[in-house]
Short mmCIF file of C-alpha atoms in Angstrom, two decimals:
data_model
loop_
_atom_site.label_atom_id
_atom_site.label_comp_id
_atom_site.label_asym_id
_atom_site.label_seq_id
_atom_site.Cartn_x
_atom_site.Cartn_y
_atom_site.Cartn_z
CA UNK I 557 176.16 -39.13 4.76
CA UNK I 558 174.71 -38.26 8.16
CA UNK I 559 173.47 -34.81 9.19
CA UNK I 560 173.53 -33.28 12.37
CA UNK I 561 170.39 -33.62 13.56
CA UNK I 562 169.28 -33.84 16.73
CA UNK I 563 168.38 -37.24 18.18
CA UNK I 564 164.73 -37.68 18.87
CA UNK I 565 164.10 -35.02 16.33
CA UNK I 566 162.82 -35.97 12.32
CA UNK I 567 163.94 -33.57 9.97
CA UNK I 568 160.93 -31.73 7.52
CA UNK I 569 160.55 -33.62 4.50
CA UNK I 570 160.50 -30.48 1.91
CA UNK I 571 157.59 -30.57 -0.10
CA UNK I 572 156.04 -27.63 -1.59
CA UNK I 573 152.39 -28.81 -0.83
CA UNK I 574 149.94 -25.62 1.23
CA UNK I 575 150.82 -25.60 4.40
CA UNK I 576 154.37 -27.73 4.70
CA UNK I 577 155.92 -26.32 7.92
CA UNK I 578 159.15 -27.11 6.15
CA UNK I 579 162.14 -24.32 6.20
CA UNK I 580 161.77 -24.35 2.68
CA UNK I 581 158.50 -23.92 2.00
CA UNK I 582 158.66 -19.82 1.73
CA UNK I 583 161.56 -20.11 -0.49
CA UNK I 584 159.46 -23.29 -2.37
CA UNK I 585 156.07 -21.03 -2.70
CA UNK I 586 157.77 -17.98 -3.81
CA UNK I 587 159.38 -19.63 -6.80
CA UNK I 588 156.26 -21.58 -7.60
CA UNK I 589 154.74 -18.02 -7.48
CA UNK I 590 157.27 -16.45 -9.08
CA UNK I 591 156.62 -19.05 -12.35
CA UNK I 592 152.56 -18.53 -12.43
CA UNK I 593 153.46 -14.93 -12.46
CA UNK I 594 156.03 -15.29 -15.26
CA UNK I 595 154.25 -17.63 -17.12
CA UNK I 596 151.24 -14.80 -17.62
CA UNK I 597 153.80 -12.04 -18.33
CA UNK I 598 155.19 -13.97 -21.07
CA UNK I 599 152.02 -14.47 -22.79
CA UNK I 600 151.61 -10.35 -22.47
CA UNK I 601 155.04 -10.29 -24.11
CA UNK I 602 154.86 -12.71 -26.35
CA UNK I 603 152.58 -11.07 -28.74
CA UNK I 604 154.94 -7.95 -28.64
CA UNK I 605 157.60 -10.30 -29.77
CA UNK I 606 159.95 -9.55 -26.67
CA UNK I 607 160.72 -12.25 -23.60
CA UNK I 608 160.59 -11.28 -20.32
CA UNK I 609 164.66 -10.82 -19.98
CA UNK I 610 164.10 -8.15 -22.53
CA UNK I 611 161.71 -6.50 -20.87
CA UNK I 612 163.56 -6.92 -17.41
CA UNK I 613 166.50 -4.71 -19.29
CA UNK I 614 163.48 -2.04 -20.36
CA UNK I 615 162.30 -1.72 -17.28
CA UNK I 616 165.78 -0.65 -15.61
CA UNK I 617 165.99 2.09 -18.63
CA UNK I 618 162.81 3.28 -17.93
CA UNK I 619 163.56 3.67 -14.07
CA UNK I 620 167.10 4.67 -14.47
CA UNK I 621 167.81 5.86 -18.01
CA UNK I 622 171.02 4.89 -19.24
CA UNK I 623 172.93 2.59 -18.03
CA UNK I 624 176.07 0.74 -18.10
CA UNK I 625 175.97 -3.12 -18.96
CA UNK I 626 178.05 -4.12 -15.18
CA UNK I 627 175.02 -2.37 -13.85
CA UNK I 628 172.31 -3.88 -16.13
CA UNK I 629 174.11 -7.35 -14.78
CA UNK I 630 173.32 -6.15 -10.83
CA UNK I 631 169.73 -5.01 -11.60
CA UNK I 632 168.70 -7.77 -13.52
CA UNK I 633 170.30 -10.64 -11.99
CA UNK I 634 171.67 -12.11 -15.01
CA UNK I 635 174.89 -12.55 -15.76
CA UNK I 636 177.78 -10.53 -18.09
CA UNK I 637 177.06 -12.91 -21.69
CA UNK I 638 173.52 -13.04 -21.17
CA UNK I 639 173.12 -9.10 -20.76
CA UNK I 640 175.09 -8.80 -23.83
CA UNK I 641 172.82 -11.39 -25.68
CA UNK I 642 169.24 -9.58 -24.32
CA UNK I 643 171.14 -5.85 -25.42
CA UNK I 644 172.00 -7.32 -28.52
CA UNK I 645 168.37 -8.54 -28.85
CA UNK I 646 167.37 -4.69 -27.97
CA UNK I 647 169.54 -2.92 -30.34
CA UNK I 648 168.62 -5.67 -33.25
CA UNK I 649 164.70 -4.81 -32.54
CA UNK I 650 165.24 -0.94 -32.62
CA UNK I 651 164.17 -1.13 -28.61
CA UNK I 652 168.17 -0.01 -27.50
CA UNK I 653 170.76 1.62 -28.42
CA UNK I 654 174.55 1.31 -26.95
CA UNK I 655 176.38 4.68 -26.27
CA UNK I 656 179.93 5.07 -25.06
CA UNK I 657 179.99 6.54 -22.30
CA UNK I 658 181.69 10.01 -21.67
CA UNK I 659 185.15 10.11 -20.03
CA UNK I 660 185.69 6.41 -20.37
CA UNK I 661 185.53 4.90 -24.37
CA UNK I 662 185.61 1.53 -23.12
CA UNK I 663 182.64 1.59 -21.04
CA UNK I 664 179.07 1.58 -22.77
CA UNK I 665 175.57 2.41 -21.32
CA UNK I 666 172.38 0.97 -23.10
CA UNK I 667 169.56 3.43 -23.40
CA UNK I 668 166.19 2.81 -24.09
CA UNK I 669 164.88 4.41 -27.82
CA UNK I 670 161.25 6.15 -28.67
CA UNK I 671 160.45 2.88 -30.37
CA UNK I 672 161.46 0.87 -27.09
CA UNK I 673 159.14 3.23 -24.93
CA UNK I 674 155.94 2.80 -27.39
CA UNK I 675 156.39 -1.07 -26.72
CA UNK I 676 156.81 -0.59 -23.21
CA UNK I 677 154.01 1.16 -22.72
CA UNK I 678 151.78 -1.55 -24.89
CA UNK I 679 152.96 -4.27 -22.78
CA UNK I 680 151.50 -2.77 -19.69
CA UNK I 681 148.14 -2.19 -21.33
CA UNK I 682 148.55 -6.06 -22.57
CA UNK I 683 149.57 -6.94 -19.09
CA UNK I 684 146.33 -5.39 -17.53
CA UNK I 685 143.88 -8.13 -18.33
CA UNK I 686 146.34 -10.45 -17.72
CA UNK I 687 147.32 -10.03 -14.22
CA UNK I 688 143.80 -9.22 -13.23
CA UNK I 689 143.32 -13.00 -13.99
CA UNK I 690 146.38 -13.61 -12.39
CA UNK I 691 145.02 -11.96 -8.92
CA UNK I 692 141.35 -13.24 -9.40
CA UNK I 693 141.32 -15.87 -6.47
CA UNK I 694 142.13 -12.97 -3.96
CA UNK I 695 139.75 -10.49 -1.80
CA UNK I 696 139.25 -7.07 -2.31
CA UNK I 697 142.80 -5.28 -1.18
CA UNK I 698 144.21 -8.61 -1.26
CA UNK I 699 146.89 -7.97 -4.56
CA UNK I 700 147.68 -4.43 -2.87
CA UNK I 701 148.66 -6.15 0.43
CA UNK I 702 150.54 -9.18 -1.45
CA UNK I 703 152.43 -6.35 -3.25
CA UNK I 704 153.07 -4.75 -0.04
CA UNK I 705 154.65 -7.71 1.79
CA UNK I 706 156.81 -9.16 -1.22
CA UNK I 707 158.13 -5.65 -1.64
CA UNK I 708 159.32 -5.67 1.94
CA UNK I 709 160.56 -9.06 1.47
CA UNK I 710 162.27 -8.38 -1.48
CA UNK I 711 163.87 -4.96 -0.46
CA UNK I 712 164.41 -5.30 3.62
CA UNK I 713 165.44 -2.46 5.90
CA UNK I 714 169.39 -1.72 5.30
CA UNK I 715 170.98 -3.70 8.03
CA UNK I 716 168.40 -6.90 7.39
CA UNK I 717 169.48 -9.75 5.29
#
């Protein structure tokens, strides 16, 4: 298999090394990112006894309140089983509850319980110390400015891909 590539032109070898000028390499240092950052919230969680797909779903109830499972799906970026198995995870710890919803007896929004608040609450103050170590190698302002551009990244002007 040949691409099209233009002749007298190499392609970038994709490497996710500092500094590859490679297409990829955003897309490659965001997800290695995107793991050291994961990897640190888990071990906040972990203690808690939740993952971080469970507290993914918490979050969303916190910021939205209750809310259908379709739109759990959207707002997560899991898929349909997997919501159901994190929800079912929830309600089993106490941390959810489903409700039907009213006008339609098919549909059913999760919502977050007092018990799920206290423990979301704890993992922020376990979080604290952790993600201060997590932003250690950066200069003053540096973690408010990161947060600035990967917000803009992540959420672009309507219109913007």
């Amino acid at each position: 298999m040949t691409a099209d590539v233009p002749r007298g032109t190499t392609p970038s070898r994709v490497t996710d090394r500092p500094g590859d000028a490679s297409p990829f390499a955003l897309g490659l240092l965001l997800r290695r990112a995107h793991w050291r950052a994961a990897a640190v919230m888990e071990e906040a969680l972990r203690p808690l006894g939740i993952e971080l797909r469970h507290f993914a779903v918490l979050i969303v109830l916190v910021d939205r309140g209750p809310t259908v499972q379709r739109d759990l799906v959207a707002a997560t970026g899991s898929d349909k089983a997997g919501i159901m198995r994190v929800v079912d995870d929830l309600e089993r710890k106490g941390l959810a509850v489903r409700k039907t919803v009213a006008g339609d007896r098919r549909v059913r929004a999760v919502e977050i319980t007092p018990q799920g608040i206290e423990l979301f609450d704890a993992a922020h103050v376990a979080a604290e110390p952790l993600a201060e170590r997590l932003t250690a190698a950066l200069e003053p302002g540096e973690p408010e400015r990161l947060t600035d551009l990967l917000t803009r990244f992540a959420h672009p002007a309507s219109g913007e891909a």
